[in-house]
Amino acid sequence: MPETKKRIGILISGRGSNMLALADAVRDGRIPDADIALVISNVADAAGLTKAAARGIAIITLDHRGKTHEQHDQAMAAALREARVDVVCLAGYMRLLSPWFTNEFKGRVLNIHPSLLPAFPGLHGARDALSYGVKFTGCTVHLVDEHLDHGPILKQAVVPVFSNDTEDSLSARILVEEHRIYAEAVAMLLHSDWRIEGRSFK
Amino acid sequence: MPETKKRIGILISGRGSNMLALADAVRDGRIPDADIALVISNVADAAGLTKAAARGIAIITLDHRGKTHEQHDQAMAAALREARVDVVCLAGYMRLLSPWFTNEFKGRVLNIHPSLLPAFPGLHGARDALSYGVKFTGCTVHLVDEHLDHGPILKQAVVPVFSNDTEDSLSARILVEEHRIYAEAVAMLLHSDWRIEGRSFK
């Protein structure tokens, strides 16, 4: 009964390591009863595109250049609707989504961020954690709303910071946890009973 | 050789549970070669005062009312110098320290805060973490500088947030870790080789 499966859309801009982790989780049944329906990249030569295609996942490129922000987001939304996706997962998608888009897919857009939000939002979660001198950091899967790195949190994981860490060594340690909790969060969103109270998933 | 022992001064305003935890750690040798030299409260009927006195610790009350901020801090500094303290530990001291004071005891004033700073600074670390919907929070021992809940971090500990937590249940879980890492941080500051690079203790 393929049509009873949940359908996952993924937005990437680069290597898409979290996209591949979600594909692995679907394959291994850690995200049960689901398919990766579509991977969209706004960058034509994103390394993740060929990797997705090699796994038999449908891919398209939608170049954001020469369009307004909302025109680009409407093109993505049309492709995602055509693919009948139940959830949209950002996996290194390097553009902000317009309020129009997040409202159109309200409660169904997930992002993963390499810090324990609300600490260290923005582009350099691991670097900023190192600079601040924290002893623990981690990663966060959250619903995307109209604010940067801000929506209700589905999952977090904690990672220690060691005194000899570099941005690369810390990012690598965080990435292992990203791959794990992103799959857990998607499975939870698609298949569990949950409700949001205030900002909290219960 | 009592004069070779390190001397700890503690500022409180209330029950002083972290003050008692530090006193326990001195007694048990987890903060080795140290004495609690003095406990100062800015509140005359702070519950912690009688508990400290019952353990034979020197206590004084210095009421902040009727003085300027810096006059009060100068009175505390005079008492702390008289007691020849090597480190000043805030333990539920509910007033900001003046830049004059933090400069006078630069690098020797510690605070403990019930969150994983830089997340959730201010008076309600546990409540704010619950409201935000984080899955992990914790506590932080940091050097006090002229900014609120801001200086370089000595120790942090992580605590899970459960979906049925109240502010009280979460605060209690954090407090156990506060008592542990505050003693570890004081022992480290007094007895270890360390240096600060940027904001990081190494």
GROMACS .gro file of C-alpha atoms in nm:
model
  404
    1MET     CA    1   0.000   0.000   0.000
    2PRO     CA    2   0.253   0.263  -0.109
    3GLU     CA    3   0.003   0.547  -0.087
    4THR     CA    4  -0.030   0.498   0.290
    5LYS     CA    5   0.336   0.578   0.334
    6LYS     CA    6   0.432   0.922   0.458
    7ARG     CA    7   0.621   1.134   0.209
    8ILE     CA    8   0.928   1.338   0.299
    9GLY     CA    9   1.057   1.636   0.101
   10ILE     CA   10   1.410   1.762   0.164
   11LEU     CA   11   1.570   2.099   0.078
   12ILE     CA   12   1.947   2.115   0.037
   13SER     CA   13   2.212   2.358  -0.086
   14GLY     CA   14   2.530   2.151  -0.049
   15ARG     CA   15   2.656   1.809   0.050
   16GLY     CA   16   2.329   1.715   0.217
   17SER     CA   17   2.474   1.489   0.485
   18ASN     CA   18   2.155   1.514   0.690
   19MET     CA   19   1.955   1.431   0.374
   20LEU     CA   20   2.155   1.110   0.337
   21ALA     CA   21   2.109   1.035   0.707
   22LEU     CA   22   1.731   1.066   0.663
   23ALA     CA   23   1.745   0.841   0.356
   24ASP     CA   24   1.942   0.585   0.560
   25ALA     CA   25   1.685   0.604   0.837
   26VAL     CA   26   1.399   0.544   0.592
   27ARG     CA   27   1.585   0.250   0.439
   28ASP     CA   28   1.662   0.100   0.782
   29GLY     CA   29   1.309   0.144   0.916
   30ARG     CA   30   1.408   0.397   1.182
   31ILE     CA   31   1.165   0.628   1.002
   32PRO     CA   32   0.899   0.362   0.936
   33ASP     CA   33   0.636   0.365   0.662
   34ALA     CA   34   0.790   0.659   0.479
   35ASP     CA   35   0.959   0.749   0.152
   36ILE     CA   36   1.188   1.032   0.049
   37ALA     CA   37   0.956   1.177  -0.214
   38LEU     CA   38   1.176   1.459  -0.344
   39VAL     CA   39   1.504   1.641  -0.287
   40ILE     CA   40   1.518   2.004  -0.402
   41SER     CA   41   1.842   2.199  -0.430
   42ASN     CA   42   1.869   2.569  -0.500
   43VAL     CA   43   2.229   2.506  -0.614
   44ALA     CA   44   2.268   2.311  -0.939
   45ASP     CA   45   2.600   2.148  -0.850
   46ALA     CA   46   2.519   2.064  -0.489
   47ALA     CA   47   2.710   1.745  -0.405
   48GLY     CA   48   2.404   1.603  -0.233
   49LEU     CA   49   2.202   1.595  -0.558
   50THR     CA   50   2.410   1.326  -0.727
   51LYS     CA   51   2.421   1.124  -0.406
   52ALA     CA   52   2.042   1.135  -0.381
   53ALA     CA   53   2.000   1.045  -0.748
   54ALA     CA   54   2.239   0.751  -0.702
   55ARG     CA   55   1.995   0.615  -0.443
   56GLY     CA   56   1.704   0.648  -0.681
   57ILE     CA   57   1.556   0.952  -0.506
   58ALA     CA   58   1.378   1.209  -0.725
   59ILE     CA   59   1.579   1.532  -0.743
   60ILE     CA   60   1.518   1.875  -0.890
   61THR     CA   61   1.714   2.196  -0.901
   62LEU     CA   62   1.527   2.523  -0.856
   63ASP     CA   63   1.771   2.809  -0.892
   64HIS     CA   64   1.678   3.100  -0.667
   65ARG     CA   65   1.865   3.352  -0.881
   66GLY     CA   66   1.659   3.588  -1.092
   67LYS     CA   67   1.347   3.539  -0.878
   68THR     CA   68   1.211   3.718  -0.576
   69HIS     CA   69   1.237   3.531  -0.247
   70GLU     CA   70   0.867   3.446  -0.256
   71GLN     CA   71   0.870   3.348  -0.622
   72HIS     CA   72   1.142   3.096  -0.543
   73ASP     CA   73   0.957   2.968  -0.238
   74GLN     CA   74   0.636   2.935  -0.445
   75ALA     CA   75   0.823   2.728  -0.703
   76MET     CA   76   0.950   2.500  -0.427
   77ALA     CA   77   0.604   2.478  -0.271
   78ALA     CA   78   0.452   2.378  -0.605
   79ALA     CA   79   0.708   2.098  -0.647
   80LEU     CA   80   0.655   1.979  -0.290
   81ARG     CA   81   0.276   1.976  -0.333
   82GLU     CA   82   0.311   1.792  -0.662
   83ALA     CA   83   0.519   1.533  -0.472
   84ARG     CA   84   0.246   1.522  -0.203
   85VAL     CA   85   0.494   1.560   0.085
   86ASP     CA   86   0.379   1.535   0.447
   87VAL     CA   87   0.687   1.701   0.591
   88VAL     CA   88   0.962   1.929   0.457
   89CYS     CA   89   1.308   1.878   0.607
   90LEU     CA   90   1.582   2.139   0.571
   91ALA     CA   91   1.922   1.974   0.539
   92GLY     CA   92   2.183   2.242   0.490
   93TYR     CA   93   1.945   2.461   0.294
   94MET     CA   94   2.129   2.791   0.312
   95ARG     CA   95   1.844   3.037   0.256
   96LEU     CA   96   1.580   3.171   0.490
   97LEU     CA   97   1.228   3.059   0.405
   98SER     CA   98   0.972   3.333   0.349
   99PRO     CA   99   0.688   3.373   0.599
  100TRP     CA  100   0.461   3.277   0.310
  101PHE     CA  101   0.632   2.937   0.282
  102THR     CA  102   0.645   2.859   0.653
  103ASN     CA  103   0.278   2.951   0.682
  104GLU     CA  104   0.188   2.742   0.376
  105PHE     CA  105   0.352   2.435   0.538
  106LYS     CA  106   0.282   2.539   0.893
  107GLY     CA  107   0.388   2.279   1.149
  108ARG     CA  108   0.538   2.062   0.879
  109VAL     CA  109   0.880   2.220   0.815
  110LEU     CA  110   1.173   2.091   1.021
  111ASN     CA  111   1.525   2.219   1.055
  112ILE     CA  112   1.832   2.088   1.234
  113HIS     CA  113   2.075   2.331   1.391
  114PRO     CA  114   2.422   2.254   1.531
  115SER     CA  115   2.376   2.398   1.880
  116LEU     CA  116   2.154   2.368   2.183
  117LEU     CA  117   1.912   2.642   2.085
  118PRO     CA  118   1.843   2.912   2.194
  119ALA     CA  119   2.222   2.932   2.238
  120PHE     CA  120   2.426   3.004   1.924
  121PRO     CA  121   2.172   3.054   1.647
  122GLY     CA  122   2.294   3.153   1.302
  123LEU     CA  123   2.544   3.016   1.057
  124HIS     CA  124   2.827   2.914   1.291
  125GLY     CA  125   2.683   2.712   1.579
  126ALA     CA  126   2.996   2.511   1.653
  127ARG     CA  127   3.239   2.800   1.605
  128ASP     CA  128   3.035   3.030   1.827
  129ALA     CA  129   3.012   2.765   2.101
  130LEU     CA  130   3.391   2.725   2.095
  131SER     CA  131   3.443   3.100   2.110
  132TYR     CA  132   3.207   3.137   2.405
  133GLY     CA  133   3.389   2.864   2.596
  134VAL     CA  134   3.092   2.640   2.679
  135LYS     CA  135   3.161   2.291   2.812
  136PHE     CA  136   2.861   2.132   2.638
  137THR     CA  137   2.686   2.206   2.315
  138GLY     CA  138   2.479   1.989   2.081
  139CYS     CA  139   2.212   2.005   1.819
  140THR     CA  140   1.843   2.085   1.791
  141VAL     CA  141   1.561   1.973   1.561
  142HIS     CA  142   1.288   2.235   1.559
  143LEU     CA  143   0.982   2.338   1.367
  144VAL     CA  144   1.061   2.626   1.135
  145ASP     CA  145   0.866   2.943   1.195
  146GLU     CA  146   0.915   3.294   1.059
  147HIS     CA  147   1.209   3.364   1.294
  148LEU     CA  148   1.564   3.232   1.251
  149ASP     CA  149   1.637   2.907   1.440
  150HIS     CA  150   1.339   2.967   1.661
  151GLY     CA  151   1.037   2.732   1.638
  152PRO     CA  152   0.923   2.469   1.892
  153ILE     CA  153   1.185   2.203   1.965
  154LEU     CA  154   1.126   1.835   1.884
  155LYS     CA  155   1.460   1.686   1.986
  156GLN     CA  156   1.795   1.793   2.121
  157ALA     CA  157   2.118   1.606   2.185
  158VAL     CA  158   2.415   1.707   2.400
  159VAL     CA  159   2.780   1.689   2.297
  160PRO     CA  160   3.080   1.768   2.519
  161VAL     CA  161   3.331   2.033   2.416
  162PHE     CA  162   3.692   1.933   2.479
  163SER     CA  163   3.969   2.180   2.555
  164ASN     CA  164   4.161   2.079   2.242
  165ASP     CA  165   3.860   2.096   2.009
  166THR     CA  166   3.874   2.275   1.677
  167GLU     CA  167   3.569   2.389   1.486
  168ASP     CA  168   3.609   2.080   1.265
  169SER     CA  169   3.645   1.828   1.547
  170LEU     CA  170   3.351   1.975   1.735
  171SER     CA  171   3.134   1.996   1.422
  172ALA     CA  172   3.207   1.631   1.343
  173ARG     CA  173   3.106   1.523   1.693
  174ILE     CA  174   2.783   1.724   1.668
  175LEU     CA  175   2.706   1.586   1.321
  176VAL     CA  176   2.690   1.227   1.449
  177GLU     CA  177   2.414   1.337   1.688
  178GLU     CA  178   2.242   1.544   1.417
  179HIS     CA  179   2.203   1.236   1.201
  180ARG     CA  180   2.056   1.040   1.491
  181ILE     CA  181   1.806   1.292   1.627
  182TYR     CA  182   1.688   1.421   1.289
  183ALA     CA  183   1.561   1.073   1.203
  184GLU     CA  184   1.404   1.038   1.547
  185ALA     CA  185   1.232   1.374   1.513
  186VAL     CA  186   1.091   1.299   1.166
  187ALA     CA  187   0.961   0.962   1.285
  188MET     CA  188   0.800   1.133   1.583
  189LEU     CA  189   0.641   1.407   1.373
  190LEU     CA  190   0.501   1.161   1.120
  191HIS     CA  191   0.390   0.878   1.344
  192SER     CA  192   0.348   0.982   1.708
  193ASP     CA  193   0.067   1.146   1.893
  194TRP     CA  194   0.190   1.487   1.998
  195ARG     CA  195   0.062   1.830   2.072
  196ILE     CA  196   0.227   2.164   2.119
  197GLU     CA  197   0.168   2.349   2.445
  198GLY     CA  198   0.321   2.694   2.427
  199ARG     CA  199   0.652   2.614   2.264
  200SER     CA  200   0.675   2.256   2.393
  201PHE     CA  201   0.605   1.929   2.217
  202LYS     CA  202   0.433   1.700   2.465
  203MET     CA  203   4.990   2.530   5.881
  204PRO     CA  204   4.651   2.701   5.872
  205GLU     CA  205   4.786   3.005   5.689
  206THR     CA  206   4.872   2.793   5.384
  207LYS     CA  207   4.506   2.707   5.339
  208LYS     CA  208   4.307   2.891   5.074
  209ARG     CA  209   4.032   3.113   5.212
  210ILE     CA  210   3.684   3.126   5.062
  211GLY     CA  211   3.439   3.414   5.108
  212ILE     CA  212   3.072   3.361   5.024
  213LEU     CA  213   2.798   3.616   4.954
  214ILE     CA  214   2.436   3.516   5.016
  215SER     CA  215   2.093   3.676   5.032
  216GLY     CA  216   1.873   3.379   5.124
  217ARG     CA  217   1.886   3.011   5.214
  218GLY     CA  218   2.240   2.972   5.083
  219SER     CA  219   2.211   2.612   4.969
  220ASN     CA  220   2.518   2.649   4.749
  221MET     CA  221   2.703   2.801   5.046
  222LEU     CA  222   2.626   2.490   5.249
  223ALA     CA  223   2.730   2.270   4.956
  224LEU     CA  224   3.067   2.450   4.946
  225ALA     CA  225   3.103   2.409   5.323
  226ASP     CA  226   3.030   2.036   5.285
  227ALA     CA  227   3.289   2.010   5.008
  228VAL     CA  228   3.553   2.180   5.225
  229ARG     CA  229   3.470   1.948   5.517
  230ASP     CA  230   3.483   1.638   5.294
  231GLY     CA  231   3.808   1.734   5.123
  232ARG     CA  232   3.653   1.780   4.779
  233ILE     CA  233   3.781   2.136   4.806
  234PRO     CA  234   4.115   2.047   4.964
  235ASP     CA  235   4.333   2.273   5.179
  236ALA     CA  236   4.069   2.543   5.214
  237ASP     CA  237   3.848   2.709   5.473
  238ILE     CA  238   3.527   2.905   5.451
  239ALA     CA  239   3.664   3.229   5.592
  240LEU     CA  240   3.349   3.440   5.591
  241VAL     CA  241   2.985   3.442   5.485
  242ILE     CA  242   2.833   3.785   5.414
  243SER     CA  243   2.460   3.841   5.376
  244ASN     CA  244   2.297   4.163   5.263
  245VAL     CA  245   1.974   4.039   5.424
  246ALA     CA  246   1.974   4.021   5.805
  247ASP     CA  247   1.732   3.731   5.835
  248ALA     CA  248   1.872   3.520   5.550
  249ALA     CA  249   1.815   3.156   5.646
  250GLY     CA  250   2.166   3.069   5.537
  251LEU     CA  251   2.325   3.286   5.806
  252THR     CA  252   2.210   3.077   6.100
  253LYS     CA  253   2.302   2.758   5.917
  254ALA     CA  254   2.654   2.889   5.855
  255ALA     CA  255   2.688   3.003   6.215
  256ALA     CA  256   2.574   2.661   6.336
  257ARG     CA  257   2.873   2.515   6.153
  258GLY     CA  258   3.112   2.757   6.319
  259ILE     CA  259   3.158   2.973   6.010
  260ALA     CA  260   3.213   3.347   6.062
  261ILE     CA  261   2.909   3.545   5.943
  262ILE     CA  262   2.833   3.912   5.903
  263THR     CA  263   2.534   4.108   5.778
  264LEU     CA  264   2.598   4.415   5.566
  265ASP     CA  265   2.266   4.577   5.483
  266HIS     CA  266   2.272   4.738   5.141
  267ARG     CA  267   1.990   4.978   5.224
  268GLY     CA  268   2.078   5.342   5.278
  269LYS     CA  269   2.404   5.309   5.086
  270THR     CA  270   2.497   5.358   4.724
  271HIS     CA  271   2.572   5.042   4.529
  272GLU     CA  272   2.944   5.110   4.542
  273GLN     CA  273   2.941   5.202   4.911
  274HIS     CA  274   2.784   4.867   4.985
  275ASP     CA  275   3.032   4.684   4.763
  276GLN     CA  276   3.320   4.870   4.930
  277ALA     CA  277   3.195   4.759   5.271
  278MET     CA  278   3.185   4.398   5.149
  279ALA     CA  279   3.529   4.429   4.991
  280ALA     CA  280   3.674   4.562   5.319
  281ALA     CA  281   3.530   4.265   5.511
  282LEU     CA  282   3.655   4.018   5.248
  283ARG     CA  283   4.005   4.171   5.254
  284GLU     CA  284   4.007   4.165   5.633
  285ALA     CA  285   3.921   3.793   5.608
  286ARG     CA  286   4.207   3.752   5.354
  287VAL     CA  287   3.989   3.560   5.106
  288ASP     CA  288   4.140   3.409   4.791
  289VAL     CA  289   3.809   3.366   4.614
  290VAL     CA  290   3.459   3.516   4.648
  291CYS     CA  291   3.168   3.281   4.572
  292LEU     CA  292   2.819   3.412   4.505
  293ALA     CA  293   2.557   3.173   4.641
  294GLY     CA  294   2.216   3.319   4.581
  295TYR     CA  295   2.341   3.675   4.627
  296MET     CA  296   2.055   3.866   4.472
  297ARG     CA  297   2.228   4.191   4.379
  298LEU     CA  298   2.449   4.282   4.085
  299LEU     CA  299   2.807   4.357   4.182
  300SER     CA  300   2.944   4.695   4.077
  301PRO     CA  301   3.218   4.709   3.813
  302TRP     CA  302   3.436   4.850   4.091
  303PHE     CA  303   3.395   4.529   4.294
  304THR     CA  304   3.443   4.285   4.006
  305ASN     CA  305   3.756   4.475   3.905
  306GLU     CA  306   3.885   4.483   4.264
  307PHE     CA  307   3.855   4.102   4.283
  308LYS     CA  308   3.918   4.042   3.914
  309GLY     CA  309   3.937   3.674   3.823
  310ARG     CA  310   3.847   3.572   4.178
  311VAL     CA  311   3.467   3.609   4.189
  312LEU     CA  312   3.260   3.303   4.096
  313ASN     CA  313   2.889   3.267   4.037
  314ILE     CA  314   2.667   2.968   3.972
  315HIS     CA  315   2.370   3.004   3.742
  316PRO     CA  316   2.087   2.753   3.687
  317SER     CA  317   2.112   2.721   3.309
  318LEU     CA  318   2.358   2.631   3.037
  319LEU     CA  319   2.477   2.984   2.971
  320PRO     CA  320   2.457   3.174   2.741
  321ALA     CA  321   2.100   3.037   2.729
  322PHE     CA  322   1.857   3.171   2.987
  323PRO     CA  323   2.049   3.433   3.183
  324GLY     CA  324   1.869   3.634   3.449
  325LEU     CA  325   1.662   3.552   3.751
  326HIS     CA  326   1.455   3.258   3.621
  327GLY     CA  327   1.688   3.009   3.452
  328ALA     CA  328   1.473   2.701   3.511
  329ARG     CA  329   1.142   2.871   3.439
  330ASP     CA  330   1.271   3.025   3.117
  331ALA     CA  331   1.412   2.689   3.000
  332LEU     CA  332   1.073   2.525   3.060
  333SER     CA  333   0.893   2.802   2.873
  334TYR     CA  334   1.128   2.776   2.577
  335GLY     CA  335   1.071   2.401   2.555
  336VAL     CA  336   1.435   2.286   2.561
  337LYS     CA  337   1.505   1.916   2.615
  338PHE     CA  338   1.824   1.976   2.816
  339THR     CA  339   1.931   2.251   3.049
  340GLY     CA  340   2.178   2.259   3.336
  341CYS     CA  341   2.399   2.491   3.534
  342THR     CA  342   2.711   2.698   3.485
  343VAL     CA  343   2.991   2.816   3.714
  344HIS     CA  344   3.152   3.125   3.568
  345LEU     CA  345   3.384   3.408   3.659
  346VAL     CA  346   3.186   3.721   3.733
  347ASP     CA  347   3.262   4.017   3.513
  348GLU     CA  348   3.082   4.347   3.468
  349HIS     CA  349   2.805   4.190   3.255
  350LEU     CA  350   2.516   3.978   3.388
  351ASP     CA  351   2.580   3.601   3.384
  352HIS     CA  352   2.859   3.650   3.135
  353GLY     CA  353   3.219   3.577   3.237
  354PRO     CA  354   3.442   3.285   3.131
  355ILE     CA  355   3.298   2.943   3.217
  356LEU     CA  356   3.475   2.705   3.457
  357LYS     CA  357   3.226   2.418   3.470
  358GLN     CA  358   2.888   2.322   3.330
  359ALA     CA  359   2.659   2.027   3.393
  360VAL     CA  360   2.368   1.903   3.184
  361VAL     CA  361   2.025   1.808   3.317
  362PRO     CA  362   1.738   1.661   3.112
  363VAL     CA  363   1.401   1.836   3.099
  364PHE     CA  364   1.105   1.599   3.125
  365SER     CA  365   0.768   1.664   2.968
  366ASN     CA  366   0.595   1.663   3.307
  367ASP     CA  367   0.848   1.893   3.476
  368THR     CA  368   0.741   2.191   3.683
  369GLU     CA  369   0.969   2.481   3.768
  370ASP     CA  370   1.018   2.322   4.111
  371SER     CA  371   1.100   1.972   3.987
  372LEU     CA  372   1.340   2.104   3.725
  373SER     CA  373   1.505   2.346   3.970
  374ALA     CA  374   1.558   2.064   4.218
  375ARG     CA  375   1.724   1.846   3.952
  376ILE     CA  376   1.951   2.134   3.851
  377LEU     CA  377   2.038   2.214   4.214
  378VAL     CA  378   2.193   1.870   4.268
  379GLU     CA  379   2.433   1.943   3.984
  380GLU     CA  380   2.495   2.298   4.105
  381HIS     CA  381   2.620   2.165   4.438
  382ARG     CA  382   2.853   1.921   4.264
  383ILE     CA  383   3.010   2.149   4.002
  384TYR     CA  384   3.041   2.454   4.226
  385ALA     CA  385   3.275   2.260   4.455
  386GLU     CA  386   3.466   2.124   4.155
  387ALA     CA  387   3.505   2.472   4.010
  388VAL     CA  388   3.628   2.627   4.337
  389ALA     CA  389   3.880   2.345   4.382
  390MET     CA  390   3.997   2.398   4.025
  391LEU     CA  391   4.028   2.775   4.063
  392LEU     CA  392   4.223   2.746   4.389
  393HIS     CA  393   4.447   2.451   4.318
  394SER     CA  394   4.484   2.377   3.945
  395ASP     CA  395   4.705   2.520   3.678
  396TRP     CA  396   4.479   2.699   3.437
  397ARG     CA  397   4.486   2.984   3.197
  398ILE     CA  398   4.218   3.174   3.013
  399GLU     CA  399   4.238   3.191   2.633
  400GLY     CA  400   3.973   3.425   2.497
  401ARG     CA  401   3.678   3.320   2.711
  402SER     CA  402   3.794   2.962   2.770
  403PHE     CA  403   3.958   2.805   3.073
  404LYS     CA  404   4.223   2.564   2.946
   0.00000   0.00000   0.00000
